[in-house]
PDB file of C-alpha atoms in Angstrom:
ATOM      1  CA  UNK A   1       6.785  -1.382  14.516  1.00  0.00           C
ATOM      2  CA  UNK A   2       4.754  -3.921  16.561  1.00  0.00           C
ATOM      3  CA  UNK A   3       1.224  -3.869  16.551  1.00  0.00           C
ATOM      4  CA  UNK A   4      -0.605  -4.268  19.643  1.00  0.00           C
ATOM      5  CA  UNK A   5      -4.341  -5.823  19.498  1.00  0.00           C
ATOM      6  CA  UNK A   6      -5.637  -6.804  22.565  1.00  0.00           C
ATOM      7  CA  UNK A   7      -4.279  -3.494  25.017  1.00  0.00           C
ATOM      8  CA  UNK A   8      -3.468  -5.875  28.020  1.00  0.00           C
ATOM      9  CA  UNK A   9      -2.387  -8.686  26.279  1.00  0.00           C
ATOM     10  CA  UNK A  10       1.305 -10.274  27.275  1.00  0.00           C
ATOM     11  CA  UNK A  11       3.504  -8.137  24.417  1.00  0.00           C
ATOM     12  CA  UNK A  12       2.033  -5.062  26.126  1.00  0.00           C
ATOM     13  CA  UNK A  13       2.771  -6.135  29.647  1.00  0.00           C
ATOM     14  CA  UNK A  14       6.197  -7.024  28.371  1.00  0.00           C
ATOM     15  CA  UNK A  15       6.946  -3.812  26.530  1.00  0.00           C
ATOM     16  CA  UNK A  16       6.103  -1.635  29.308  1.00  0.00           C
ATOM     17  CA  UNK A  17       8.092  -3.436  31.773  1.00  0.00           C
ATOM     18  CA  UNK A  18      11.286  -4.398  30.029  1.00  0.00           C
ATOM     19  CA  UNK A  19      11.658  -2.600  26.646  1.00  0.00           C
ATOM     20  CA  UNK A  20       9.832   0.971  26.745  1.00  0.00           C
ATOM     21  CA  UNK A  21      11.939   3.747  28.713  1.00  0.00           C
ATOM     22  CA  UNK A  22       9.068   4.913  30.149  1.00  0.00           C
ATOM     23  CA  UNK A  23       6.069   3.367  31.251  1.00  0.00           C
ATOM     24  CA  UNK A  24       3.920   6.279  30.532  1.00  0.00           C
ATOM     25  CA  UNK A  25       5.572   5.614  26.858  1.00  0.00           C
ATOM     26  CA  UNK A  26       2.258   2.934  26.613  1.00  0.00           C
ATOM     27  CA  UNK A  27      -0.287   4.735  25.932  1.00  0.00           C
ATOM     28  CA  UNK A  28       1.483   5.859  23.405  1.00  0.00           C
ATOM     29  CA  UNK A  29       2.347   2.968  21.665  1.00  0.00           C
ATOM     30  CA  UNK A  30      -1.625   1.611  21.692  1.00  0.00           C
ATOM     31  CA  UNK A  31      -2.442   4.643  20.139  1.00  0.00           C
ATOM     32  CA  UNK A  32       0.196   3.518  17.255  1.00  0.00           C
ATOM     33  CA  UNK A  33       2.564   6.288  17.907  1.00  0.00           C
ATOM     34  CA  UNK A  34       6.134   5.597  18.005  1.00  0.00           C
ATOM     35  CA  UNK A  35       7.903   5.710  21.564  1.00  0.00           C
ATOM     36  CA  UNK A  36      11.268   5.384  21.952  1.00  0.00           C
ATOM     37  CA  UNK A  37      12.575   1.863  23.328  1.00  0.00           C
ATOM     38  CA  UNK A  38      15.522   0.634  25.382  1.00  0.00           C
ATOM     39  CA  UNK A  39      18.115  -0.590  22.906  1.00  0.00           C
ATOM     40  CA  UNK A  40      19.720  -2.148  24.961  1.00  0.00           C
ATOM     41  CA  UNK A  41      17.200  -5.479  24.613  1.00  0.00           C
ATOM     42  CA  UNK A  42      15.007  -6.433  22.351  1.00  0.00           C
ATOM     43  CA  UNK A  43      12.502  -9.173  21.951  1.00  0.00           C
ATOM     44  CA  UNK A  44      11.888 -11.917  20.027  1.00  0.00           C
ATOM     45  CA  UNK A  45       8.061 -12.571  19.207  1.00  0.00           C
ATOM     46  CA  UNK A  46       5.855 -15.380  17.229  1.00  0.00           C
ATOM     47  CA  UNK A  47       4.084 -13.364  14.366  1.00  0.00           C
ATOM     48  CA  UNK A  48       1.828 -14.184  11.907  1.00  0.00           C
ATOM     49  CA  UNK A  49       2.862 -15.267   8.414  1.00  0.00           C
ATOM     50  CA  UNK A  50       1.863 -12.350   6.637  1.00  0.00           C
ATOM     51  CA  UNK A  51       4.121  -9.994   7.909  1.00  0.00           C
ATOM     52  CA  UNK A  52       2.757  -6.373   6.228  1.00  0.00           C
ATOM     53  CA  UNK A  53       4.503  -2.886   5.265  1.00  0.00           C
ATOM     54  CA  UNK A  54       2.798   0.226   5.802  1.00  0.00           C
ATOM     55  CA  UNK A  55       4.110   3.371   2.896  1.00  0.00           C
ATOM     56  CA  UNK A  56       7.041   3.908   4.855  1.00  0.00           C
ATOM     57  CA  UNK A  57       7.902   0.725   4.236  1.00  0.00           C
ATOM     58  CA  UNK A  58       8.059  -0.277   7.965  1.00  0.00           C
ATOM     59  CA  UNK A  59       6.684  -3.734   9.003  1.00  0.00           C
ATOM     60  CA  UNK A  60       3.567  -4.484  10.775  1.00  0.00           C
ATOM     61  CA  UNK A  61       3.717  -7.652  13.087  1.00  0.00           C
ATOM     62  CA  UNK A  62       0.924  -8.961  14.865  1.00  0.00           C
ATOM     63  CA  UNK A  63       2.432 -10.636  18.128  1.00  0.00           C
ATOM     64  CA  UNK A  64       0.715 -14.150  18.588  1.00  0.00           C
ATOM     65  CA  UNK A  65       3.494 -14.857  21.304  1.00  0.00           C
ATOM     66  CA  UNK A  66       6.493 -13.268  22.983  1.00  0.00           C
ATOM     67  CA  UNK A  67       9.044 -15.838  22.765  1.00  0.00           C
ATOM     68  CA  UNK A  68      11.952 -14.547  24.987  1.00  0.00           C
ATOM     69  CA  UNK A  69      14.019 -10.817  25.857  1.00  0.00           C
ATOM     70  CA  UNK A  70      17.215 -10.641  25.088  1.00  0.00           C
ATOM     71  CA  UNK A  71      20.200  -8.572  26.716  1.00  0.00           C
ATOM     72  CA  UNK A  72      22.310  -6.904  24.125  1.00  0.00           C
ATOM     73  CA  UNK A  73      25.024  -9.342  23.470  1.00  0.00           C
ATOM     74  CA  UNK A  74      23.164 -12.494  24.305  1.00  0.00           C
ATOM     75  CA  UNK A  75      23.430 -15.163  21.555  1.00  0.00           C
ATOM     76  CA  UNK A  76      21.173 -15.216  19.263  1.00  0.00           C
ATOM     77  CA  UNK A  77      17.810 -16.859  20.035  1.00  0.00           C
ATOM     78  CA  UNK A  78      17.002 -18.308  16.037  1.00  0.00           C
ATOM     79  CA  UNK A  79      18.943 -19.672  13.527  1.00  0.00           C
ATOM     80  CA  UNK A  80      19.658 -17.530  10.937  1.00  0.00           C
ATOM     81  CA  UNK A  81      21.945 -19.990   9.059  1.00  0.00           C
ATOM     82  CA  UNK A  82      19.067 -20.014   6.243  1.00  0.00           C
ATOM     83  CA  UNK A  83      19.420 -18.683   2.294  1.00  0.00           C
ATOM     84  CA  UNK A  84      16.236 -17.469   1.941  1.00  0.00           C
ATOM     85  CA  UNK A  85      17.030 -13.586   1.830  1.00  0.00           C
ATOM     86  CA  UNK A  86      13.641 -12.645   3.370  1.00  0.00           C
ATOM     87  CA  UNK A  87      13.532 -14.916   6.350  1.00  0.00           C
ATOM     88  CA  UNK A  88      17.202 -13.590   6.765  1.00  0.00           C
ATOM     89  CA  UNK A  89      16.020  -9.860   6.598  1.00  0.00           C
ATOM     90  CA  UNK A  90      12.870 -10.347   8.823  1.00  0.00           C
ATOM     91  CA  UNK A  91      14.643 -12.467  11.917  1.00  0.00           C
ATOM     92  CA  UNK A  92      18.011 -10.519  11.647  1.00  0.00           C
ATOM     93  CA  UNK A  93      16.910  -7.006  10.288  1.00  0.00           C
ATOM     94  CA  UNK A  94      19.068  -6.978   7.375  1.00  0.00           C
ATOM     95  CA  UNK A  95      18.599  -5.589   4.672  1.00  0.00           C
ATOM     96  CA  UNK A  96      19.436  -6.779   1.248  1.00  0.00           C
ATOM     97  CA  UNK A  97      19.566  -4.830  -1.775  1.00  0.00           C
ATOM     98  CA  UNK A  98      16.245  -4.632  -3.422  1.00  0.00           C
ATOM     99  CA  UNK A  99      15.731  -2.479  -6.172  1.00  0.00           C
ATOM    100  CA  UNK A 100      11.906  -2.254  -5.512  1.00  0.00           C
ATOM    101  CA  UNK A 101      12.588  -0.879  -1.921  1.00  0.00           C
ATOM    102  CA  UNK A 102      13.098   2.739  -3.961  1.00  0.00           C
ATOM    103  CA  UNK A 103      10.067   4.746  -4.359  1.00  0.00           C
ATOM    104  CA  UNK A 104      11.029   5.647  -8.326  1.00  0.00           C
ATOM    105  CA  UNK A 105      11.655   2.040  -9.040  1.00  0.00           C
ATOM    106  CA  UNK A 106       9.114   1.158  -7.633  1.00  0.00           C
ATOM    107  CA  UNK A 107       7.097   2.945 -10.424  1.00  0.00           C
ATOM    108  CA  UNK A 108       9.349   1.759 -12.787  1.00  0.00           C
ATOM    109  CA  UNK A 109       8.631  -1.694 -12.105  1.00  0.00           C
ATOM    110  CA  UNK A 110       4.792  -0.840 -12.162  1.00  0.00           C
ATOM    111  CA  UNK A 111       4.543   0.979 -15.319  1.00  0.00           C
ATOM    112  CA  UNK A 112       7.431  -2.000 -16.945  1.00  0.00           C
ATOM    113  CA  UNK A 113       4.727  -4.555 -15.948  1.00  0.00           C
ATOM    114  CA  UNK A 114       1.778  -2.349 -16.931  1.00  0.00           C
ATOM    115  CA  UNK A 115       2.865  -2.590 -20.810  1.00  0.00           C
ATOM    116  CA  UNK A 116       4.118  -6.062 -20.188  1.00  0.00           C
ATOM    117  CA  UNK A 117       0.776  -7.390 -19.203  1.00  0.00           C
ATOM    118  CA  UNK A 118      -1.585  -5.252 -21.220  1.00  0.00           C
ATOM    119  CA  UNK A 119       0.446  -4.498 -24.309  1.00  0.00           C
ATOM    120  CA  UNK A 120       1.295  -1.273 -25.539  1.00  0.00           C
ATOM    121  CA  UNK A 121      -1.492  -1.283 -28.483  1.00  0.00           C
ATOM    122  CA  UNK A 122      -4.139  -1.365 -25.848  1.00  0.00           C
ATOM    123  CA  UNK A 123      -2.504   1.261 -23.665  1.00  0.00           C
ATOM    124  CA  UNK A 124      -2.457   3.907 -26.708  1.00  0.00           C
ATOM    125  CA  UNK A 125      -5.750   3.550 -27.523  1.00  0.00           C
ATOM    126  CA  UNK A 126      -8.138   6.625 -27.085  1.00  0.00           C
ATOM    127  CA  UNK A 127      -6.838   9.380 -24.995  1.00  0.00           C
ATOM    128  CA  UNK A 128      -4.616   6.763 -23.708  1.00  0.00           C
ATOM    129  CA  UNK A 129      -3.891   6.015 -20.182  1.00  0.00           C
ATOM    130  CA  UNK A 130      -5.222   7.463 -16.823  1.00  0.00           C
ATOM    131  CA  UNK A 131      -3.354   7.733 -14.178  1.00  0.00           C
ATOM    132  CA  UNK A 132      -5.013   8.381 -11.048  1.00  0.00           C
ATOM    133  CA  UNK A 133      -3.369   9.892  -7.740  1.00  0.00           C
ATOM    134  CA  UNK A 134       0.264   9.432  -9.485  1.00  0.00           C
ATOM    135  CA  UNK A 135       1.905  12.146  -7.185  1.00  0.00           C
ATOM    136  CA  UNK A 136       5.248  12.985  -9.090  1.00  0.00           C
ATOM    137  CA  UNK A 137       4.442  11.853 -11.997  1.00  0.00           C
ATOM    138  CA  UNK A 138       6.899   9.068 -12.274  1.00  0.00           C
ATOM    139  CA  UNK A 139       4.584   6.338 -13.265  1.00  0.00           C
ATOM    140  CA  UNK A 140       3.971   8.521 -16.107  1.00  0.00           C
ATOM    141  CA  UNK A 141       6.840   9.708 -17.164  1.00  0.00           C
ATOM    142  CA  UNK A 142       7.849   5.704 -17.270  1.00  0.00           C
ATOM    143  CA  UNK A 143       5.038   5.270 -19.641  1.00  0.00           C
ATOM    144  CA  UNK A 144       6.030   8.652 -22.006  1.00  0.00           C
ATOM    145  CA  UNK A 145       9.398   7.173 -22.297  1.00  0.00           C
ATOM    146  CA  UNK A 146       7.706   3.703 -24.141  1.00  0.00           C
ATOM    147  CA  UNK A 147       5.377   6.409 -26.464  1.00  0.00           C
ATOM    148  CA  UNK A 148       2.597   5.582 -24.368  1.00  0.00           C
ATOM    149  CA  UNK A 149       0.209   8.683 -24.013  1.00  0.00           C
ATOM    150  CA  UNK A 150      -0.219   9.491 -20.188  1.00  0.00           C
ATOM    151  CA  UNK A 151      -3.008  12.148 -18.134  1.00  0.00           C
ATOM    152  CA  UNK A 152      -1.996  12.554 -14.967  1.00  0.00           C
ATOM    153  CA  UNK A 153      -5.002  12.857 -12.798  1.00  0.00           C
ATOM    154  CA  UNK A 154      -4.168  14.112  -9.484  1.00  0.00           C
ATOM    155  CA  UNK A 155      -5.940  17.383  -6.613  1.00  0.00           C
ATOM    156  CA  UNK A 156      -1.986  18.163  -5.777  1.00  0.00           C
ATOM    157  CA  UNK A 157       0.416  17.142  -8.815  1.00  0.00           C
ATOM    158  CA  UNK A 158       4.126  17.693  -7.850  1.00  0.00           C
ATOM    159  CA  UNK A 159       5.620  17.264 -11.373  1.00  0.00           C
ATOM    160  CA  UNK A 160       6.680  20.463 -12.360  1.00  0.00           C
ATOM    161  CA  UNK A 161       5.114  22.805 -15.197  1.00  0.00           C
ATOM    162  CA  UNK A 162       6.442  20.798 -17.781  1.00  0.00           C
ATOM    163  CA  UNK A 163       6.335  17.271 -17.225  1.00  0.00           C
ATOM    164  CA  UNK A 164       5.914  16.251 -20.489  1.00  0.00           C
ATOM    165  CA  UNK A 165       2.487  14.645 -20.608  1.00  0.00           C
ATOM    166  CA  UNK A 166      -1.094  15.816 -19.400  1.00  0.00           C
ATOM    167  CA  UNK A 167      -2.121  16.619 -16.060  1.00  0.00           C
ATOM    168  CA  UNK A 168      -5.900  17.119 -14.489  1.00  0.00           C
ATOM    169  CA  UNK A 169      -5.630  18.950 -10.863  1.00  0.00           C
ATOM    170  CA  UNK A 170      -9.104  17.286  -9.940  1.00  0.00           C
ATOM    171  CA  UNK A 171      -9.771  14.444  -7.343  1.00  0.00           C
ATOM    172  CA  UNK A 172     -11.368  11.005  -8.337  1.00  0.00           C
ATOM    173  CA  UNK A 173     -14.481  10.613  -6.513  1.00  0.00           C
ATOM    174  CA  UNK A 174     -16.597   7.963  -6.170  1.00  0.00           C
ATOM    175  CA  UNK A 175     -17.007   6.535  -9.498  1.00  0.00           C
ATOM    176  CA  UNK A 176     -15.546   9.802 -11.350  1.00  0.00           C
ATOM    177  CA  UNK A 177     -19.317  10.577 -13.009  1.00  0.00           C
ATOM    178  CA  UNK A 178     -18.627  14.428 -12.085  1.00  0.00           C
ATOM    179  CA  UNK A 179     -15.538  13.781 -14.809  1.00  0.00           C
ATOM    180  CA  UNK A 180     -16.864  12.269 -17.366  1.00  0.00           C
ATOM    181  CA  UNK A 181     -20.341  14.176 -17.744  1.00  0.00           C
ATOM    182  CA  UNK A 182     -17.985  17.241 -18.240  1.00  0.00           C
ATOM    183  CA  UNK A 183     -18.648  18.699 -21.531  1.00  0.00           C
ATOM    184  CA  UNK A 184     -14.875  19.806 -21.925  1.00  0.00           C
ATOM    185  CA  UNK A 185     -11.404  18.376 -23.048  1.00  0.00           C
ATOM    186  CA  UNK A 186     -11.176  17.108 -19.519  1.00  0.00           C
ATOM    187  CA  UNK A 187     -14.568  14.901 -19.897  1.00  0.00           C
ATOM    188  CA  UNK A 188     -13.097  13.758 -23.025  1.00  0.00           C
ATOM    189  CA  UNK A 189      -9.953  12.411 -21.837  1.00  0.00           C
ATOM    190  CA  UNK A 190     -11.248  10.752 -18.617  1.00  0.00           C
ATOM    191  CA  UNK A 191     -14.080   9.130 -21.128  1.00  0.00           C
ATOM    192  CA  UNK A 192     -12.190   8.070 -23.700  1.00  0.00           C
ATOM    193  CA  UNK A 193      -9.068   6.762 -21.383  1.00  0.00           C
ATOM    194  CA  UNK A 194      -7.578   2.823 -22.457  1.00  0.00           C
ATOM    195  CA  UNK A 195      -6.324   1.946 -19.242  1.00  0.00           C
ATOM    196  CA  UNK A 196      -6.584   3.814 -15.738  1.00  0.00           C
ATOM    197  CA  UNK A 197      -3.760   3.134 -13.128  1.00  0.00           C
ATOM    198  CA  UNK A 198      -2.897   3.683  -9.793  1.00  0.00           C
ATOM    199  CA  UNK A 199      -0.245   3.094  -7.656  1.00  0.00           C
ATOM    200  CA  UNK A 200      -0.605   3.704  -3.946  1.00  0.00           C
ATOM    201  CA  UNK A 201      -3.710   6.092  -4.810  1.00  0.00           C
ATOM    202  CA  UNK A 202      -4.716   6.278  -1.101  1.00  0.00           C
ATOM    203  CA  UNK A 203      -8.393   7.458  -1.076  1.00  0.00           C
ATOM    204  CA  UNK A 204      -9.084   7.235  -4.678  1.00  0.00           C
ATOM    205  CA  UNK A 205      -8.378   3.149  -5.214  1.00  0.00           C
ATOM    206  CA  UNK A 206     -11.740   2.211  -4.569  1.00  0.00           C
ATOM    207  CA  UNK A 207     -12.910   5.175  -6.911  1.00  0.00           C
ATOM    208  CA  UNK A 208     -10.184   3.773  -9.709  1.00  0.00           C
ATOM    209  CA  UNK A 209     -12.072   0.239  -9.498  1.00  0.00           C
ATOM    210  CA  UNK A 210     -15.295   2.119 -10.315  1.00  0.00           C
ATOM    211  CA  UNK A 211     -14.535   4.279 -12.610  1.00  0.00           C
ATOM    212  CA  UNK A 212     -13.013   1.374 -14.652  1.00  0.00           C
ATOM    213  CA  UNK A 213     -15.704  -0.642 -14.548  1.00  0.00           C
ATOM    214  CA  UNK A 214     -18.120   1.835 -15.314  1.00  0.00           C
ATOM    215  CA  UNK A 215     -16.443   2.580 -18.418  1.00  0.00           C
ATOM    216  CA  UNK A 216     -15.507  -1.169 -19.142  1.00  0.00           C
ATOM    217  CA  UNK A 217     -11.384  -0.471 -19.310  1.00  0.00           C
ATOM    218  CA  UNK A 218      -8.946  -2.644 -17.983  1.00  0.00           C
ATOM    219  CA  UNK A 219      -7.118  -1.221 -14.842  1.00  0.00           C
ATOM    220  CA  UNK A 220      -4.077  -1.908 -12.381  1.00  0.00           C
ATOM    221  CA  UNK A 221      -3.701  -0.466  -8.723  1.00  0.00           C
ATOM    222  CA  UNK A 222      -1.093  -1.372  -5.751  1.00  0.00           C
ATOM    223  CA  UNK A 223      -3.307  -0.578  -2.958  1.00  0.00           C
ATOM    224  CA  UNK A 224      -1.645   1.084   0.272  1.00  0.00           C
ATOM    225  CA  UNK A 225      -2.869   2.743   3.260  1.00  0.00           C
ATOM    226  CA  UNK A 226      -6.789   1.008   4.651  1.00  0.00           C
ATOM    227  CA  UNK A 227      -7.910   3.753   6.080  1.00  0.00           C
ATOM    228  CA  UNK A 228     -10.693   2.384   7.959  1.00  0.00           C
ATOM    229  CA  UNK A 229     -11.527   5.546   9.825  1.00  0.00           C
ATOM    230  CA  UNK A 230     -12.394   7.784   6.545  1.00  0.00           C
ATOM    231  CA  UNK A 231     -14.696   4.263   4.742  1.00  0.00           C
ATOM    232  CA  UNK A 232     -16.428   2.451   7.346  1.00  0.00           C
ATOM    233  CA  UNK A 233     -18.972   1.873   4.861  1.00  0.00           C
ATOM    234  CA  UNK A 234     -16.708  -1.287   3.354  1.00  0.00           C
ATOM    235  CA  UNK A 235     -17.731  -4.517   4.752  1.00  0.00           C
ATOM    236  CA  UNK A 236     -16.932  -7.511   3.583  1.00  0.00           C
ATOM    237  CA  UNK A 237     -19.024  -9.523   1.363  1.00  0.00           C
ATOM    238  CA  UNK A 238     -18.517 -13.079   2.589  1.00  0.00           C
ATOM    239  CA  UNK A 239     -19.436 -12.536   6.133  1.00  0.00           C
ATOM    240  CA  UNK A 240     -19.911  -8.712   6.644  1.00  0.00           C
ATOM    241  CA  UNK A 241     -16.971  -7.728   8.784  1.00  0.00           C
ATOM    242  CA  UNK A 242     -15.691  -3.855   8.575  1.00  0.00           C
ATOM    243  CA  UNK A 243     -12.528  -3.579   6.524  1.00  0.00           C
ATOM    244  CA  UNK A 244      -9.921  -2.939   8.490  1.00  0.00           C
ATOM    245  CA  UNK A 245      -6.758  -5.175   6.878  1.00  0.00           C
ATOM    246  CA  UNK A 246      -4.718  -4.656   4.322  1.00  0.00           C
ATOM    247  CA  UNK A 247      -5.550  -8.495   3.289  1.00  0.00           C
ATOM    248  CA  UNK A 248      -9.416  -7.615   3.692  1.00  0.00           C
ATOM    249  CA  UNK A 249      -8.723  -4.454   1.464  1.00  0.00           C
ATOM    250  CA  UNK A 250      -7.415  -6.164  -1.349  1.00  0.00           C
ATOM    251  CA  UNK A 251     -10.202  -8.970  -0.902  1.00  0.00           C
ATOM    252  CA  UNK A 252     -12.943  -6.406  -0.825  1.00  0.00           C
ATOM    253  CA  UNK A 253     -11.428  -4.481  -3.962  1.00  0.00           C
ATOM    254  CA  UNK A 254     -11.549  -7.699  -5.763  1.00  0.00           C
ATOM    255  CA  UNK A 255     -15.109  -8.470  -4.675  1.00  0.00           C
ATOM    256  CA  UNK A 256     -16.225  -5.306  -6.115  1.00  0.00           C
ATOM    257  CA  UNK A 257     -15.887  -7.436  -9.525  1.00  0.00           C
ATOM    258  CA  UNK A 258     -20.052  -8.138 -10.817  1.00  0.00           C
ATOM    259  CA  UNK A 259     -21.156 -11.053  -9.678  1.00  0.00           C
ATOM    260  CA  UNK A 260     -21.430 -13.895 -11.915  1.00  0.00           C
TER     261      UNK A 260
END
């Protein structure tokens, strides 16, 4: 997937002369739909170094130049006589086996480096761990297996009747005060939580970062998808700019931190 900024800038031109099968297929493609392409070329662009991934795990580039179109068969345009493994995979399209790639290990890999940072005392503690738009449950069922006491919290759980550790079918809003002013075992549990995680919770991460600090726990969170559309309340704090990046996500989660 390329992303297109500016709509007549020289990728666009370029893609809707040489590479789309349809001109009309334009449109299209600035609205961020995909369209199908002309395999038979393809076209080798100057992107920015921080090449992103969206939840399908399909890459972002931002075009800063197109550097040539290439027939199918022409040689190739870069070297690709290099080790690194990434560079390899982004200028050839190769991919390499990468155990994180898969959605379960990815939450392996999470919940592995969740007890490895925080330790497993802290993680027990209270009602134990929170873990906020988990989905299948396979975060927590990564944590069960290490004795670590899980609640799912999650508006559409899809882990079965019998998962093996608690689940809450409510949403995390805002900063989860219609939770934990409940006068019930699910007050208790969101209250008295050690450690809240989430990992790709979509609308709830910002929630998760203030319902942690409100009730002074440590937390983790792989942010995903912006969604600039549903929060344009988020602005940056150093100069004030909407929110629209995944970089400027992560830099206005971390700026939610009190000020010193």
């Amino acid at each position: 997937l390329v992303h297109i900024r500016q709509p007549k800038d020289v990728l666009s031109e370029m893609a809707s002369s040489l590479l789309l099968q349809s001109a009309d297929s334009l449109q299209d493609m600035k609205k961020g739909c995909k369209v199908e392409a002309d395999t038979t070329k393809k076209i080798v662009v100057r992107a920015r170094a921080n090449i992103e991934r969206n939840r399908k795990g399909d890459r972002l580039i931002e075009c800063i130049d197109v550097l040539c179109v290439q027939e199918d068969g022409d040689a190739t345009y870069l070297p690709v006589d290099n080790d690194d493994e990434e560079y390899c995979e982004y200028i050839t399209g190769k991919t390499y086996e990468n155990p994180i790639s898969l959605k379960v290990e990815r939450s392996k890999i999470f919940a592995e480096w969740i007890i490895d940072t925080y330790g497993k005392e802290l993680l027990c503690r209270g009602t134990g761990v929170l873990d906020v738009a988990g989905g299948n449950g396979e975060t927590c069922r990564h944590l069960v297996a290490k004795g670590i006491p899980v609640t799912l919290l999650d508006p559409n759980p899809r882990c079965g009747s019998n998962p093996g550790f608690t689940i809450i079918p409510h949403p995390l809003n805002c900063d989860g005060s219609d939770l934990t002013s409940r006068n019930d075992n699910i007050g208790n549990i969101v209250r008295n939580c050690s450690f809240i995680c989430g990992l790709h919770p979509d609308q709830a991460t910002e929630p998760i970062v203030s319902l942690a600090e409100r009730l002074n726990v440590k937390f983790a969170i792989l942010p995903c998808c912006v969604m600039p559309s549903l929060f344009p309340h988020r602005v940056q704090r150093k100069h004030g700019d909407p929110v629209r990046s995944y970089s400027a996500f992560c830099q206005y989660l971390l700026d939610m931190a009190p000020e010193k």
